[in-house]
Amino acid sequence: MTAELVSKLELAAQPGAVRWARRHTRDVMNAWRVPGDRVDTAELAVSELFTNAVRHVIKVAPAAGPVRVALILRHRGNQLIVEVADLDVRPPVLQGLSALSAESGRGLFIVESVSKEWGYYLPPTGGKVVWCVLSPDEK
């Protein structure tokens, strides 16, 4: 049985945080010796999920203190699992087909297209976690 590898990163919910989340993802995936095409896919999923979290959590942020968003990366067997946690309890919403031609709102379509499955849950500590599972390509 292969041990699960886990990386956690917490960043302030600011637009520049997305860039750092992507960089962290690339660095961790390279350290885990994940093939390059899977690194690109993981980085894309992180970018979309983290961008959504930062955009939406800022709207519901409490006035006191900085708001943070957490990124958890897991490598379990041949699966990569991406989790993004924030304190907004509103569920993620997959926009209608009209969002595909809009300037924004396509993030979850992208996540859905590159992942085996995705979803969200409400942890007992509050907020929500949006996750996706990236499986190896069938070749």
CSV table of C-alpha atoms in Angstrom, one decimal:
chain,number,residue,atom,x,y,z
A,1,MET,CA,0.0,0.0,0.0
A,2,THR,CA,1.4,3.4,-1.0
A,3,ALA,CA,1.4,6.2,1.6
A,4,GLU,CA,-0.6,9.3,0.9
A,5,LEU,CA,1.4,12.4,0.2
A,6,VAL,CA,-0.2,15.6,1.5
A,7,SER,CA,0.7,19.3,1.1
A,8,LYS,CA,-1.2,22.2,2.7
A,9,LEU,CA,-0.9,25.9,2.0
A,10,GLU,CA,-2.9,28.7,3.4
A,11,LEU,CA,-2.9,32.2,1.8
A,12,ALA,CA,-4.6,35.5,2.4
A,13,ALA,CA,-7.7,35.8,0.1
A,14,GLN,CA,-6.2,38.3,-2.3
A,15,PRO,CA,-6.0,38.2,-6.1
A,16,GLY,CA,-2.2,37.6,-6.0
A,17,ALA,CA,-2.7,34.5,-4.0
A,18,VAL,CA,-3.9,32.5,-7.0
A,19,ARG,CA,-0.5,32.9,-8.6
A,20,TRP,CA,1.2,31.5,-5.4
A,21,ALA,CA,-1.2,28.6,-5.2
A,22,ARG,CA,-0.4,27.7,-8.8
A,23,ARG,CA,3.3,27.9,-8.2
A,24,HIS,CA,3.0,25.9,-5.0
A,25,THR,CA,1.1,23.2,-6.9
A,26,ARG,CA,3.8,23.0,-9.6
A,27,ASP,CA,6.6,22.8,-7.0
A,28,VAL,CA,4.8,20.1,-5.0
A,29,MET,CA,3.9,18.0,-8.1
A,30,ASN,CA,7.4,18.2,-9.3
A,31,ALA,CA,8.8,17.1,-5.9
A,32,TRP,CA,6.3,14.2,-6.0
A,33,ARG,CA,7.6,13.3,-9.5
A,34,VAL,CA,4.2,13.7,-11.1
A,35,PRO,CA,4.4,13.6,-14.9
A,36,GLY,CA,4.4,17.0,-16.6
A,37,ASP,CA,1.0,16.8,-18.3
A,38,ARG,CA,-0.6,15.9,-14.9
A,39,VAL,CA,1.2,18.8,-13.3
A,40,ASP,CA,-0.4,21.1,-15.9
A,41,THR,CA,-3.8,19.7,-15.2
A,42,ALA,CA,-3.5,20.0,-11.4
A,43,GLU,CA,-2.3,23.6,-11.8
A,44,LEU,CA,-5.3,24.4,-14.0
A,45,ALA,CA,-7.7,22.9,-11.5
A,46,VAL,CA,-6.0,24.7,-8.6
A,47,SER,CA,-6.1,28.0,-10.5
A,48,GLU,CA,-9.9,27.7,-11.2
A,49,LEU,CA,-10.9,26.5,-7.7
A,50,PHE,CA,-8.6,29.0,-5.9
A,51,THR,CA,-9.8,31.9,-8.0
A,52,ASN,CA,-13.4,31.1,-7.2
A,53,ALA,CA,-12.7,30.8,-3.5
A,54,VAL,CA,-10.8,34.2,-3.4
A,55,ARG,CA,-13.5,36.0,-5.4
A,56,HIS,CA,-16.4,34.7,-3.4
A,57,VAL,CA,-14.9,34.6,0.1
A,58,ILE,CA,-14.0,38.3,-0.1
A,59,LYS,CA,-17.7,39.1,-0.5
A,60,VAL,CA,-18.7,37.4,2.7
A,61,ALA,CA,-15.5,38.1,4.7
A,62,PRO,CA,-16.0,39.3,8.2
A,63,ALA,CA,-14.7,42.8,8.9
A,64,ALA,CA,-12.1,41.7,11.5
A,65,GLY,CA,-8.9,40.2,10.3
A,66,PRO,CA,-7.5,38.8,7.1
A,67,VAL,CA,-9.5,36.1,5.3
A,68,ARG,CA,-7.6,33.0,4.3
A,69,VAL,CA,-8.1,30.3,1.7
A,70,ALA,CA,-6.5,26.9,2.1
A,71,LEU,CA,-5.1,24.6,-0.6
A,72,ILE,CA,-4.7,20.9,0.2
A,73,LEU,CA,-3.0,18.6,-2.4
A,74,ARG,CA,-3.1,14.8,-2.0
A,75,HIS,CA,-1.4,12.2,-4.0
A,76,ARG,CA,-3.1,8.9,-3.2
A,77,GLY,CA,-2.0,5.9,-5.3
A,78,ASN,CA,-2.5,7.1,-8.9
A,79,GLN,CA,-4.9,9.8,-8.0
A,80,LEU,CA,-4.3,13.5,-7.4
A,81,ILE,CA,-6.8,15.2,-5.1
A,82,VAL,CA,-7.2,19.0,-5.0
A,83,GLU,CA,-9.1,20.6,-2.2
A,84,VAL,CA,-9.7,24.3,-1.6
A,85,ALA,CA,-11.2,25.5,1.6
A,86,ASP,CA,-12.7,28.9,2.4
A,87,LEU,CA,-15.2,30.2,4.9
A,88,ASP,CA,-18.1,30.9,2.5
A,89,VAL,CA,-20.8,28.3,3.1
A,90,ARG,CA,-22.6,28.9,-0.2
A,91,PRO,CA,-22.2,25.9,-2.5
A,92,PRO,CA,-20.3,26.2,-5.8
A,93,VAL,CA,-22.7,26.7,-8.7
A,94,LEU,CA,-22.0,25.2,-12.1
A,95,GLN,CA,-23.2,28.0,-14.5
A,96,GLY,CA,-25.4,27.3,-17.5
A,97,LEU,CA,-24.1,26.8,-21.0
A,98,SER,CA,-24.3,30.6,-21.6
A,99,ALA,CA,-21.3,31.0,-19.2
A,100,LEU,CA,-19.0,29.3,-21.7
A,101,SER,CA,-19.0,32.4,-23.8
A,102,ALA,CA,-18.9,34.8,-20.9
A,103,GLU,CA,-15.8,36.5,-19.6
A,104,SER,CA,-16.1,34.7,-16.2
A,105,GLY,CA,-18.1,31.8,-14.7
A,106,ARG,CA,-16.4,29.0,-16.6
A,107,GLY,CA,-14.2,27.8,-13.7
A,108,LEU,CA,-16.3,24.8,-12.7
A,109,PHE,CA,-16.8,23.8,-16.3
A,110,ILE,CA,-13.0,23.6,-16.6
A,111,VAL,CA,-12.7,21.7,-13.4
A,112,GLU,CA,-15.4,19.3,-14.5
A,113,SER,CA,-13.7,18.7,-17.8
A,114,VAL,CA,-10.2,17.9,-16.4
A,115,SER,CA,-11.3,15.9,-13.4
A,116,LYS,CA,-12.7,12.4,-12.8
A,117,GLU,CA,-15.2,13.9,-10.3
A,118,TRP,CA,-15.6,17.0,-8.2
A,119,GLY,CA,-17.9,18.2,-5.4
A,120,TYR,CA,-17.9,20.0,-2.1
A,121,TYR,CA,-18.7,19.5,1.6
A,122,LEU,CA,-19.3,21.6,4.6
A,123,PRO,CA,-16.7,20.7,7.3
A,124,PRO,CA,-17.7,20.9,11.0
A,125,THR,CA,-15.2,23.8,11.5
A,126,GLY,CA,-17.3,26.0,9.1
A,127,GLY,CA,-17.0,27.2,5.6
A,128,LYS,CA,-16.8,24.8,2.7
A,129,VAL,CA,-14.3,22.6,0.8
A,130,VAL,CA,-14.5,22.3,-2.9
A,131,TRP,CA,-12.5,19.3,-4.2
A,132,CYS,CA,-11.7,17.4,-7.4
A,133,VAL,CA,-10.0,14.1,-8.2
A,134,LEU,CA,-7.6,14.0,-11.1
A,135,SER,CA,-6.9,10.5,-12.3
A,136,PRO,CA,-4.2,9.4,-14.8
A,137,ASP,CA,-5.1,9.6,-18.4
A,138,GLU,CA,-6.2,6.3,-19.9
A,139,LYS,CA,-3.6,5.5,-22.6
